XYZ file of C-alpha atoms in Angstrom:
632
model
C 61.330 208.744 91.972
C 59.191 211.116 93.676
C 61.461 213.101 95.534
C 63.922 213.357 92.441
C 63.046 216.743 91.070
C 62.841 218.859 94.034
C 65.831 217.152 94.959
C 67.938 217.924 92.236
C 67.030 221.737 91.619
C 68.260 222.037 95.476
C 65.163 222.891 96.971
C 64.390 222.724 100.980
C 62.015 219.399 101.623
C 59.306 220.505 103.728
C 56.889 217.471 103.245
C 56.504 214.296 101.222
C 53.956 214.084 98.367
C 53.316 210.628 96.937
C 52.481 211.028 93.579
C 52.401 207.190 92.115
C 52.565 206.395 88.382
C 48.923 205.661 87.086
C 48.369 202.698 84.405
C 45.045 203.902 82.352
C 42.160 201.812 82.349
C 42.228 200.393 79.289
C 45.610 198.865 79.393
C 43.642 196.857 82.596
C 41.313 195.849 80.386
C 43.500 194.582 77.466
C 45.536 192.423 79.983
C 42.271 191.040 81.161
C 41.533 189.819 77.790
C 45.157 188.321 77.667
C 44.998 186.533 80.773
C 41.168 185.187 79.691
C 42.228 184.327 76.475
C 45.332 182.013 78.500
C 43.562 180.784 80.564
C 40.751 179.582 78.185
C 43.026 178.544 75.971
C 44.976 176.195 78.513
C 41.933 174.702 79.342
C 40.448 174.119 76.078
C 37.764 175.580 76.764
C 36.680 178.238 74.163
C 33.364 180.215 75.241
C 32.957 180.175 71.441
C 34.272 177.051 69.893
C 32.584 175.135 72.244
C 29.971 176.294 72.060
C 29.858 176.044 68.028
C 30.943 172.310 68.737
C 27.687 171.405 71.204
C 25.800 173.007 68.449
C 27.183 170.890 65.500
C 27.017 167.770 68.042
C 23.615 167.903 68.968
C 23.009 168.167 65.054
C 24.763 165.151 64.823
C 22.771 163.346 67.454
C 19.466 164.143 65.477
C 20.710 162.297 62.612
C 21.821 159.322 64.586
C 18.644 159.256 66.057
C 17.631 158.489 62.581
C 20.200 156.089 61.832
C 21.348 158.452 58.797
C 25.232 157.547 59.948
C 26.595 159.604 57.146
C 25.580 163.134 58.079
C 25.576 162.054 62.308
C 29.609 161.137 61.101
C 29.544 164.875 58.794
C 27.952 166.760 61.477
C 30.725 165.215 64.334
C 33.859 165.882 62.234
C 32.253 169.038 62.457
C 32.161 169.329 66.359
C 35.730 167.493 66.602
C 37.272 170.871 63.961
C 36.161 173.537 66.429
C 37.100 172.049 69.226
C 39.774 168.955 68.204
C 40.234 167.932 71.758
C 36.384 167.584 72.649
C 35.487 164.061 73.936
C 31.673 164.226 72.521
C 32.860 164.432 69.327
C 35.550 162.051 69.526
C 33.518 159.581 71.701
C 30.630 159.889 69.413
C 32.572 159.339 66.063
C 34.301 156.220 67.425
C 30.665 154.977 68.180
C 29.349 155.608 63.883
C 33.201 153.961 63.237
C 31.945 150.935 65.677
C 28.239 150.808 63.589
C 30.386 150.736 60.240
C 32.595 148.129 61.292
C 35.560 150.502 60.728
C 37.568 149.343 63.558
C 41.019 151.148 62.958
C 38.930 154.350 62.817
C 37.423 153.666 65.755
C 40.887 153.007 67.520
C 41.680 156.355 66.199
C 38.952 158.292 67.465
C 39.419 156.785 70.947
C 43.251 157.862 71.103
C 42.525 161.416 70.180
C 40.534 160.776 73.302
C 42.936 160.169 75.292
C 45.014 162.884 74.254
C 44.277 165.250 77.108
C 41.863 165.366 80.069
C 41.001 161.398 79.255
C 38.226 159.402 81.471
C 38.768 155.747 82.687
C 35.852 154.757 80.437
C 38.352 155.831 77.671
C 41.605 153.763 78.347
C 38.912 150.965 78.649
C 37.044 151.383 75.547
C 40.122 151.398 73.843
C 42.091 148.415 75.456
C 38.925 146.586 74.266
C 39.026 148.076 70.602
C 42.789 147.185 70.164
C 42.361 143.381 72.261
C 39.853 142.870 69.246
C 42.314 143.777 66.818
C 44.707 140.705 68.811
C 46.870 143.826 70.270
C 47.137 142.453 72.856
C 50.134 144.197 74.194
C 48.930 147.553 72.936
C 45.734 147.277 74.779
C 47.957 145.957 77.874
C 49.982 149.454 77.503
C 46.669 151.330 77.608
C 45.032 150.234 80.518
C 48.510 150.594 82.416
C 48.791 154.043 81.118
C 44.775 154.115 82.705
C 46.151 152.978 86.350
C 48.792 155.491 86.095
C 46.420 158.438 85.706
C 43.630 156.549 87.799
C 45.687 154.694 90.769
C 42.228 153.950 92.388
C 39.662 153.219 89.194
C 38.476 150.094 89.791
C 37.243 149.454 86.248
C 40.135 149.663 84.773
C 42.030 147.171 87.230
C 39.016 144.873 86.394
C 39.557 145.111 82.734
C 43.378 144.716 83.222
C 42.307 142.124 84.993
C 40.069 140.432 82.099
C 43.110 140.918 79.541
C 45.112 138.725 81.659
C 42.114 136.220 82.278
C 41.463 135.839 78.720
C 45.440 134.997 77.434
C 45.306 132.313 80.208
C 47.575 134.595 82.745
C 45.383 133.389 85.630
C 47.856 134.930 88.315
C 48.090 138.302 87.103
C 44.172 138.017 86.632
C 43.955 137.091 90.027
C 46.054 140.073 91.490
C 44.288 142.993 89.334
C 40.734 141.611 89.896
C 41.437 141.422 93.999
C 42.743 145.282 93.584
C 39.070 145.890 91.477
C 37.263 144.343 94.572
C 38.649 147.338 96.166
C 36.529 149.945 94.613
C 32.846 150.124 95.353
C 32.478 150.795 91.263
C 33.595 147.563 90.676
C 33.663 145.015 93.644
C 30.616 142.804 92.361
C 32.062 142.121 88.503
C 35.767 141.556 90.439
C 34.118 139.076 92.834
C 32.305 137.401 90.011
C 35.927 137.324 88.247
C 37.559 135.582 91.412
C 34.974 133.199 91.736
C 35.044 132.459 87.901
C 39.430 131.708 87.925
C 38.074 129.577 90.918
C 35.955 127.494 88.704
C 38.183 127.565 85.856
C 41.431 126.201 88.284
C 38.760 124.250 90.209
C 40.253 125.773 93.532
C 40.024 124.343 96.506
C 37.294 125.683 98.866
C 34.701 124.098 101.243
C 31.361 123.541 99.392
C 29.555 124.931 102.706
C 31.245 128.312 102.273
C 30.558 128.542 98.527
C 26.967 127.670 99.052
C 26.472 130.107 101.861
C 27.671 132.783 99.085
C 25.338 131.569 96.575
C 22.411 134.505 95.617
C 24.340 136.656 97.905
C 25.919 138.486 95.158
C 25.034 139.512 91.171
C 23.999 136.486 89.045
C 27.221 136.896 87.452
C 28.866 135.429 90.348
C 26.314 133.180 91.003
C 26.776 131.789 87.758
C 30.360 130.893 88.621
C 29.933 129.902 91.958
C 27.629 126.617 90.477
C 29.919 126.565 87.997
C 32.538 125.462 90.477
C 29.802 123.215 92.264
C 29.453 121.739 88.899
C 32.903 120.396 89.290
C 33.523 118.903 92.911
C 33.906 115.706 93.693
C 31.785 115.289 96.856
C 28.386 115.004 97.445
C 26.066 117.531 98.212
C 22.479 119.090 98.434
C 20.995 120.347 95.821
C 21.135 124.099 96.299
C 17.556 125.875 95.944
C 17.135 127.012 91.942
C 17.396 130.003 90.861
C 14.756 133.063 89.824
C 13.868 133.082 86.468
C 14.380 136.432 85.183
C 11.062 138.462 84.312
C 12.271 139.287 80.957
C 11.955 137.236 77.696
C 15.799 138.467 76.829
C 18.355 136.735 78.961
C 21.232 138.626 79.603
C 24.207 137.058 79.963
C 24.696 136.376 84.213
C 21.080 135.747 83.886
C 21.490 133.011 81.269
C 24.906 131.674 82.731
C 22.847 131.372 86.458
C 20.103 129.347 84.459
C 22.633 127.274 82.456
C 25.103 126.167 85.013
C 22.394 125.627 87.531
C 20.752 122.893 84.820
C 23.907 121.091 84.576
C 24.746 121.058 87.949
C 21.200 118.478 87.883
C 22.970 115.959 85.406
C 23.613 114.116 88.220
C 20.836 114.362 90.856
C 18.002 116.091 88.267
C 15.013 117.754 89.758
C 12.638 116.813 87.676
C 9.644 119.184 89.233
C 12.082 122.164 88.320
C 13.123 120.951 84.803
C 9.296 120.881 84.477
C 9.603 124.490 85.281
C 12.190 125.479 82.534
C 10.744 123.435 80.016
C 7.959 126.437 79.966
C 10.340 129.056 80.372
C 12.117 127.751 77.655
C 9.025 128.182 75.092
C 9.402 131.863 75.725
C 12.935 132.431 74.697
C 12.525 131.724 71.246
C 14.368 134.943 70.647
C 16.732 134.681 73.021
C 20.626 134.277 72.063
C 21.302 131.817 75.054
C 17.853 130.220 73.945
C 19.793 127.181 72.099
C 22.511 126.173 74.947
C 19.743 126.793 77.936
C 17.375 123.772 75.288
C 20.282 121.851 74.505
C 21.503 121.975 78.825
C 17.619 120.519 79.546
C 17.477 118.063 77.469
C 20.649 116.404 78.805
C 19.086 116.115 82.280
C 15.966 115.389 80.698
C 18.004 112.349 79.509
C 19.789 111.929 82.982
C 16.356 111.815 84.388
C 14.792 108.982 82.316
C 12.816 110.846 79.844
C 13.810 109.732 76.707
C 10.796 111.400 74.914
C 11.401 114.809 75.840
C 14.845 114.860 75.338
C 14.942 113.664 72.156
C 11.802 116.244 71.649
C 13.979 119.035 72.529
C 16.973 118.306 70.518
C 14.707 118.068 67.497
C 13.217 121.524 68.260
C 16.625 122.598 67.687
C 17.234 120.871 64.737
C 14.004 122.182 63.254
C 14.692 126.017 64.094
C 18.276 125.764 63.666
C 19.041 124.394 59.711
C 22.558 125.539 59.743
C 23.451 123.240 62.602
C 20.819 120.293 61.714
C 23.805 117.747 60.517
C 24.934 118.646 64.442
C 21.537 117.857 66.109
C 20.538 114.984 64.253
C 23.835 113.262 64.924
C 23.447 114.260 68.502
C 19.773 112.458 68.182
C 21.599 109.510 66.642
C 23.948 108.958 69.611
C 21.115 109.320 72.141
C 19.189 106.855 70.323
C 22.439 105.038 70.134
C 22.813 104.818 74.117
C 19.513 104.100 75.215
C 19.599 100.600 72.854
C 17.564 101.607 70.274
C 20.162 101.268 66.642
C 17.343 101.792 63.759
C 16.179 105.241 64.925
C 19.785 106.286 65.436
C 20.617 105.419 61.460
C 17.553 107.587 60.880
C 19.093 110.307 62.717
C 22.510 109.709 61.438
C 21.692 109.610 57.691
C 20.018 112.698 57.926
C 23.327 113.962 59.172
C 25.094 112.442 56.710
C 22.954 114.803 54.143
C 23.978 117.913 56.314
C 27.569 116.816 55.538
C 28.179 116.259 59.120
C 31.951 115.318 59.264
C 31.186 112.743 62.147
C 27.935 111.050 61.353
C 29.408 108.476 58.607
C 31.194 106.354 61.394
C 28.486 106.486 63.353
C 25.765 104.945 60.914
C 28.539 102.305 60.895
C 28.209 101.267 64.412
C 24.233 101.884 64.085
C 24.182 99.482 61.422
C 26.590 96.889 63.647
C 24.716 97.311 66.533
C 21.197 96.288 64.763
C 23.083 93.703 63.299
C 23.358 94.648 59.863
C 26.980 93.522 59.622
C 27.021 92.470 55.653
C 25.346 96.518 55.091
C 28.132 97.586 57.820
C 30.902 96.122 55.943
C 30.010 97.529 52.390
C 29.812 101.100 53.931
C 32.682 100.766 55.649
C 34.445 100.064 52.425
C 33.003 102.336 50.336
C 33.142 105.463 53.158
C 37.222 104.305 53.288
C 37.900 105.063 49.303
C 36.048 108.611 49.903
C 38.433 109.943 52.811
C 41.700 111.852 52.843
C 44.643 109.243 53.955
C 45.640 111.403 56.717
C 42.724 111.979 58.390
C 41.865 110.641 61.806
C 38.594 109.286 60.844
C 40.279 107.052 57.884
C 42.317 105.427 60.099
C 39.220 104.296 62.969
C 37.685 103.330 59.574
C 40.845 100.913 58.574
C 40.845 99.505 62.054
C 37.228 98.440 62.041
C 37.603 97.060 58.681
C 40.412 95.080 59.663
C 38.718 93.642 62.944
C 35.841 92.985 60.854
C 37.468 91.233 58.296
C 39.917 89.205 60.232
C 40.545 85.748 60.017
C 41.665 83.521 63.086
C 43.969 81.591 61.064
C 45.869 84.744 59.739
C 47.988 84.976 63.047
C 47.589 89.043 62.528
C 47.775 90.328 66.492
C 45.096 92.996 66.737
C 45.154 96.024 69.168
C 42.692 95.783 72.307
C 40.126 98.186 70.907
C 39.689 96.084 67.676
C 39.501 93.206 69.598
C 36.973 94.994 71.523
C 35.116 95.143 67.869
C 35.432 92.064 67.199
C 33.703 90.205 69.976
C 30.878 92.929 69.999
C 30.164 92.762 66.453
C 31.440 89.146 65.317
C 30.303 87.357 68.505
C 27.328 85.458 66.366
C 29.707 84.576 63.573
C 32.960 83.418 65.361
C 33.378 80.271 67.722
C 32.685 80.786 71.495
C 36.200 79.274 72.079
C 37.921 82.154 69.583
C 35.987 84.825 71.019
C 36.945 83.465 74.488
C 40.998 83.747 73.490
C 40.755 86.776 72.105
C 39.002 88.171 75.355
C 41.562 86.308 77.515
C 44.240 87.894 75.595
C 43.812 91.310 76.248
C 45.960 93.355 77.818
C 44.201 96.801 78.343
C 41.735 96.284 81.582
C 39.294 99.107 80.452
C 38.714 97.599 76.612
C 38.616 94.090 78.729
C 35.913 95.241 80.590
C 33.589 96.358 78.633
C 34.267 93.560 76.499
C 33.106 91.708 79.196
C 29.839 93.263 79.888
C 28.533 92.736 76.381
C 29.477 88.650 76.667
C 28.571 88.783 80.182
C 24.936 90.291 78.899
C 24.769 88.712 75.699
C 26.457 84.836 75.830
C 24.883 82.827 78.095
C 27.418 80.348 77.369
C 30.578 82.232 78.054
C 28.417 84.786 81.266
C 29.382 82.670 84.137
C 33.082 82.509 83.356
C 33.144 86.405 82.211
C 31.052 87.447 85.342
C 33.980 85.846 87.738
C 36.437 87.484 85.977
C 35.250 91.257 86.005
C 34.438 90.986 89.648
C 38.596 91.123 90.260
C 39.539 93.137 86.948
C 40.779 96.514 88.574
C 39.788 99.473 85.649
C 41.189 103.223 85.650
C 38.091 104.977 85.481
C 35.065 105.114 88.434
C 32.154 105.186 85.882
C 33.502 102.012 84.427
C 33.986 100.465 87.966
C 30.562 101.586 89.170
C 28.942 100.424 85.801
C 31.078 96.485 86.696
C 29.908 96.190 90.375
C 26.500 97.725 89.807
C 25.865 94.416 87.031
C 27.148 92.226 89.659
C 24.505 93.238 92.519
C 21.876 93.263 89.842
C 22.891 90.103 89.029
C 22.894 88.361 92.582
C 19.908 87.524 94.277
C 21.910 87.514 98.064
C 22.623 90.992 97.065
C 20.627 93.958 98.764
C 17.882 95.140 97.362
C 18.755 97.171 94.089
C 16.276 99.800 94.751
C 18.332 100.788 98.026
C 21.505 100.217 97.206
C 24.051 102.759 97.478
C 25.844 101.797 94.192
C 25.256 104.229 91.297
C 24.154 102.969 88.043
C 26.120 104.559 84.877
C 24.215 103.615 81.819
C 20.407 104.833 81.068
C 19.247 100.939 80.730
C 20.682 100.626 84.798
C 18.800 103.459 85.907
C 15.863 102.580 84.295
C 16.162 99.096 86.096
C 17.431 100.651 89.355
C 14.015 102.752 89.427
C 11.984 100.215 88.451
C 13.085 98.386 91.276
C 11.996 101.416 93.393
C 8.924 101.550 92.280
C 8.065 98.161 93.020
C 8.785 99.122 96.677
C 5.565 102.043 96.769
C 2.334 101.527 97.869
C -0.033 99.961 94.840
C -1.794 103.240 93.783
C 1.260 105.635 94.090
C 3.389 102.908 92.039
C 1.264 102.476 89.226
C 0.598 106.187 88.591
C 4.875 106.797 88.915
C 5.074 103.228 86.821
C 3.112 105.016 83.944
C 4.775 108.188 83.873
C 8.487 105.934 83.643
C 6.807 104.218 80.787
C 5.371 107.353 78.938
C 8.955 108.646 79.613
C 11.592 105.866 78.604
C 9.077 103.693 76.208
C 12.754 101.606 75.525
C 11.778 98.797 77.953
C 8.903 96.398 76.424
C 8.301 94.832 79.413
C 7.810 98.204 81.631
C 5.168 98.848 78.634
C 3.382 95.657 78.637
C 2.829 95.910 82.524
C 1.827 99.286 82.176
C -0.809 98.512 79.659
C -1.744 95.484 80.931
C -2.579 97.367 84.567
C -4.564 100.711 82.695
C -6.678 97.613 80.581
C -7.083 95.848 83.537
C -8.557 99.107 85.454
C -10.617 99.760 81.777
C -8.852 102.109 80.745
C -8.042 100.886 77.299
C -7.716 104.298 75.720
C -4.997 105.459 78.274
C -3.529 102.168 77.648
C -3.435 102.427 73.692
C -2.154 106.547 73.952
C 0.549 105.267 76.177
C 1.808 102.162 73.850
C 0.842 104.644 70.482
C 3.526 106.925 72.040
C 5.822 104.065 72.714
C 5.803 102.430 69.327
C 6.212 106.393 67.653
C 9.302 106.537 69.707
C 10.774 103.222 69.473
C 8.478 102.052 65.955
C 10.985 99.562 65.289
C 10.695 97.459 68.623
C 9.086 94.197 67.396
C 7.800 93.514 70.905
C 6.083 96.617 71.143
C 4.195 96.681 67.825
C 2.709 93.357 68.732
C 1.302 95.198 71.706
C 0.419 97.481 69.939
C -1.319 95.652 67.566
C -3.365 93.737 70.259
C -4.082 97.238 72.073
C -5.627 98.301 69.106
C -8.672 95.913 68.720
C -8.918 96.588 72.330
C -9.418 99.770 72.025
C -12.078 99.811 69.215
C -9.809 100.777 66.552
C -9.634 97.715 64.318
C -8.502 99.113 61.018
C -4.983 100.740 62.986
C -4.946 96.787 63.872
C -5.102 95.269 61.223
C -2.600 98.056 59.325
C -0.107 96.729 62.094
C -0.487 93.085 61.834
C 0.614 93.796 57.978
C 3.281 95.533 58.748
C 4.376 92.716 61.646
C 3.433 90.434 59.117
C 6.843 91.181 56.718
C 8.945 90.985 59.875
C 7.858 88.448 61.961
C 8.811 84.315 61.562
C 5.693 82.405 60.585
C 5.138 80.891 63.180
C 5.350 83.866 65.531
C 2.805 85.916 63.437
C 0.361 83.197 63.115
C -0.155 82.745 67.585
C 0.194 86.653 67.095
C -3.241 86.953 64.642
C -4.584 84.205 66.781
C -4.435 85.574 70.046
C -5.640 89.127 67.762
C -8.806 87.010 66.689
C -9.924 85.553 69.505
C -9.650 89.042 70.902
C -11.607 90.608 68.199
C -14.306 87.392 68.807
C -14.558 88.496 71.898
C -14.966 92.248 71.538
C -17.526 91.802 68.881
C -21.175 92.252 69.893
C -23.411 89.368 69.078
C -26.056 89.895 66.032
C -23.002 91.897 64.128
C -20.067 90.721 61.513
């Protein structure tokens, strides 16, 4: 366009001029604002707006700081209206939605969130919200829609992961946790995932290679590694316990370390580290985990032969924990229940029975049967029937007790195996031996057989011989139930090896308690009575480990050690005849005469005659003896 004019007036071209079309300077600057204003605009990012939304945010913050939820919520709607995309504002409004419990506005103010420029922590956050809500396929959407935009976040496969592992989809869980373990944001919580599908399938893995992995990891995954040593068959070492955490607040690995490493003891307890979190214990009292970690020790408390603490610790809980009392106490009434002892369990289960514990009524029953209250028995059983829905489950165990306790030989009725089970437990003493011995002959169901068995074979001396030949052959479908039948026969034979060292393992806490006996007997003198009295301060449910205890600390002089120790035994056990005569004598020895005499009232209402009077004898002669000469 420059060479136009000359050009068309016909004039001769001596030289080329460039004379280029200027744009003025302010039309630069006006497109500059355009293009700033585009390109601030396209990434939401306002100088001003922004800016005005920090300000109203941080206001916000002040009041949450507060707790004044109102004006923090205000003060964010604020932020969110200058800048609507803003994740502080939308993150921090979901969080006062969370405090209020308004959980649809929370899943609100997470999907705004997501609405552009999202983080992983978002798709998360709100996968969680909605798997609350049971969304489940919602918050399965979300967390795919979270790998598309973040292939490699490692969070979000473990989460997609955990949505899987919760609805039972163990294979997909499997698959998105192993893709976690690839990122280094998230390899330790996908390990402690695999490891925890391991112990839920109970996968098959040598025990050496989990144990080599044990406290090589978080205690999240040592937590799940014991729990799948919890559940193998095979026998192994003890692995070395676990740290207790510094802190007085568990947190959850921490707690799940401490917990399944305590259960993993049911079965070979350490007592010197049960010891040890019986004091760690006393300072969780404020601890959420603080009731399972109690209720986890006193199980191998009771694994380990001590009765006392055991039973201590699951009253703690029913003292500090009144809205599941009716639980504990009937839990107190089926340990009493199992070690022998039928009185303190009724105690235990009528206090239930006041909590409304669903449960405990049935089990007073066969309390009062097995302290052989049978008339009491039957008149509770009748009444508890009339008070019970006709469907439920525990009406119809109450009709088939009453009709195996109130059956008659000569009605021909055929009874199932379990009520014929009842009926030579708890009608032994009124039926003939040669009716109890048919119906035993006659059933069908090994198992029920057996343990039918035991209680003639332990309790008829008339019909043990017979019974005792017959359970050595009688094949039974569970190993406890064996092991319990061939442990009674070696106790029972004296050609038998020693039962101290025998490789048999006894099932019930009345065989262990004679199984260590036995292995006490076989220490030195001065090692076995000091391991003797700690057994006896421990299980007080054996009268005779009692008496020989006492007898040995009176025999050394110690007759105040020997009345704590039987004091403690007849608190436990108060209803133990045998043991409140010895305690009775231990008094006077001790110099307490008046706690004497007290007993040999109470002994007086509940022993025969005859037995009381060579009871206040022996007690005389005792005091005669005791009594310096010159004084009454």
């Amino acid at each position: 366009s420059n060479f136009y004019t000359p050009m068309r007036l016909g004039k001769a071209v001596y030289r080329v001029l460039y004379k280029p079309h200027r744009m003025p300077f302010y039309v630069f600057r006006f497109m500059g604002i355009i293009a700033s204003i585009a390109a601030g605009y396209n990434s939401s990012n306002y100088p001003i707006t922004r800016t005005t939304a920090g300000y109203f945010n941080g206001i916000a913050d002040a009041y949450w700081l507060e707790e004044d939820l109102t004006l923090a919520q205000a003060y964010y709607m604020e932020g969110r209206i200058f800048s609507s995309v803003n994740h502080r504002s939308n993150y921090s409004l979901a969080s006062v939605a969370i405090e209020n419990q308004r959980t649809q506005n929370a899943i609100q103010h997470l999907a705004k969130g997501v609405g552009k420029n999202p983080l992983p922590q978002t798709f998360v956050n709100l996968s969680l919200m909605l798997n609350d809500e049971g969304k489940f396929f919602d918050a399965k959407f979300q967390l795919e829609d979270g790998t598309a935009t973040f292939p490699n976040s490692g969070p979000i496969a473990n989460n997609l992961g955990l949505l899987y592992y919760n609805t039972n989809f163990l294979d997909s869980a499997g698959y998105y946790f192993a893709d976690a373990q690839n990122s280094r944001r998230s390899v330790e919580e996908a390990s402690t995932n695999i490891w925890s599908i391991g112990a839920k399938l109970n996968v098959k893995v040598s025990v050496d290679s989990a144990l080599d992995l044990l406290y090589t990891g978080n205690a999240g995954q040592d937590a799940n590694l014991l729990a799948w040593l919890g559940q193998q068959d095979q026998a192994f070492a003890l692995p070395a316990p676990p740290p207790f955490p510094k802190d007085s607040i568990l947190s959850q690995n921490d707690f799940g370390r401490l917990y399944n490493y305590t259960l993993l003891q049911l079965n070979q307890p350490d007592t010197a580290w049960v010891n040890d979190l019986h004091g760690y214990t006393e300072k969780l009292e404020n601890d959420p985990w603080w009731e399972r970690l109690t209720l986890a020790k006193a199980w191998v408390d009771f694994q380990a032969l001590n009765f006392v603490e055991a039973t201590k610790g699951v009253a703690r809980l029913s003292l500090a924990l009144p809205s599941k009392r009716g639980y504990y106490e009937n839990l107190l009434g089926l340990m009493s229940l199992k070690i022998g002892m039928p009185n303190k369990a009724m105690v235990h289960f009528r206090e239930a029975i006041r909590e409304n514990h669903r449960p405990a009524p049935i089990h007073y029953v066969f309390a009062q049967l097995e302290a052989g209250q049978f008339t009491q028995a039957r008149q509770y059983l009748s009444d508890l029937g009339s008070t019970l829905p006709s469907a439920s489950t525990t009406r119809t165990k109450v009709n088939l007790l009453s009709e195996a306790l109130d059956w008659n030989p000569a009605s021909g009725k055929e009874l199932s195996d379990q009520q014929k089970h009842w009926v030579i437990r708890y009608r032994n003493l009124y039926l003939p031996p040669a009716t109890i011995l048919e119906e035993w002959q006659s059933m069908g169901t090994n198992d029920f057989k057996a343990l039918a068995g035991l209680f003639l074979w332990e309790n008829d001396p008339e019909l043990a011989p017979y019974v005792q030949s017959e359970l050595s052959s009688l094949p039974v479908s569970t190993a406890a139930l064996a092991q319990r039948i061939a442990f009674s026969l070696v106790a029972a034979d004296p050609d038998q090896p020693d039962l101290a060292t025998h490789s048999l393992t006894p099932i019930t806490p009345q065989q262990k308690l004679q199984q260590r006996m036995a292995a006490i007997g076989l220490e030195n003198g001065a090692a076995s009575a000091e391991t003797m009295k700690a057994l006896a301060a421990q299980a007080p449910i054996n009268p005779d480990l009692v008496q020989q205890v006492t007898n040995g600390l009176n025999n050394d002089g110690d007759t105040l050690g020997a009345y704590a120790l039987i004091q403690q035994a007849v608190t436990f056990n108060q209803w133990d005849v045998e043991l409140l005569k010895t305690y009775a004598i231990q008094c006077i020895k001790a110099g307490f005469p008046a706690l004497g005499e007290k007993a040999l009232d109470d002994l007086k209402l509940s022993l025969p005659a005859e037995e009381y009077n060579t009871l206040e004898a022996e007690y005389r002669e005792i005091e005669t003896l005791l009594t310096p000469a010159g004084f009454g």
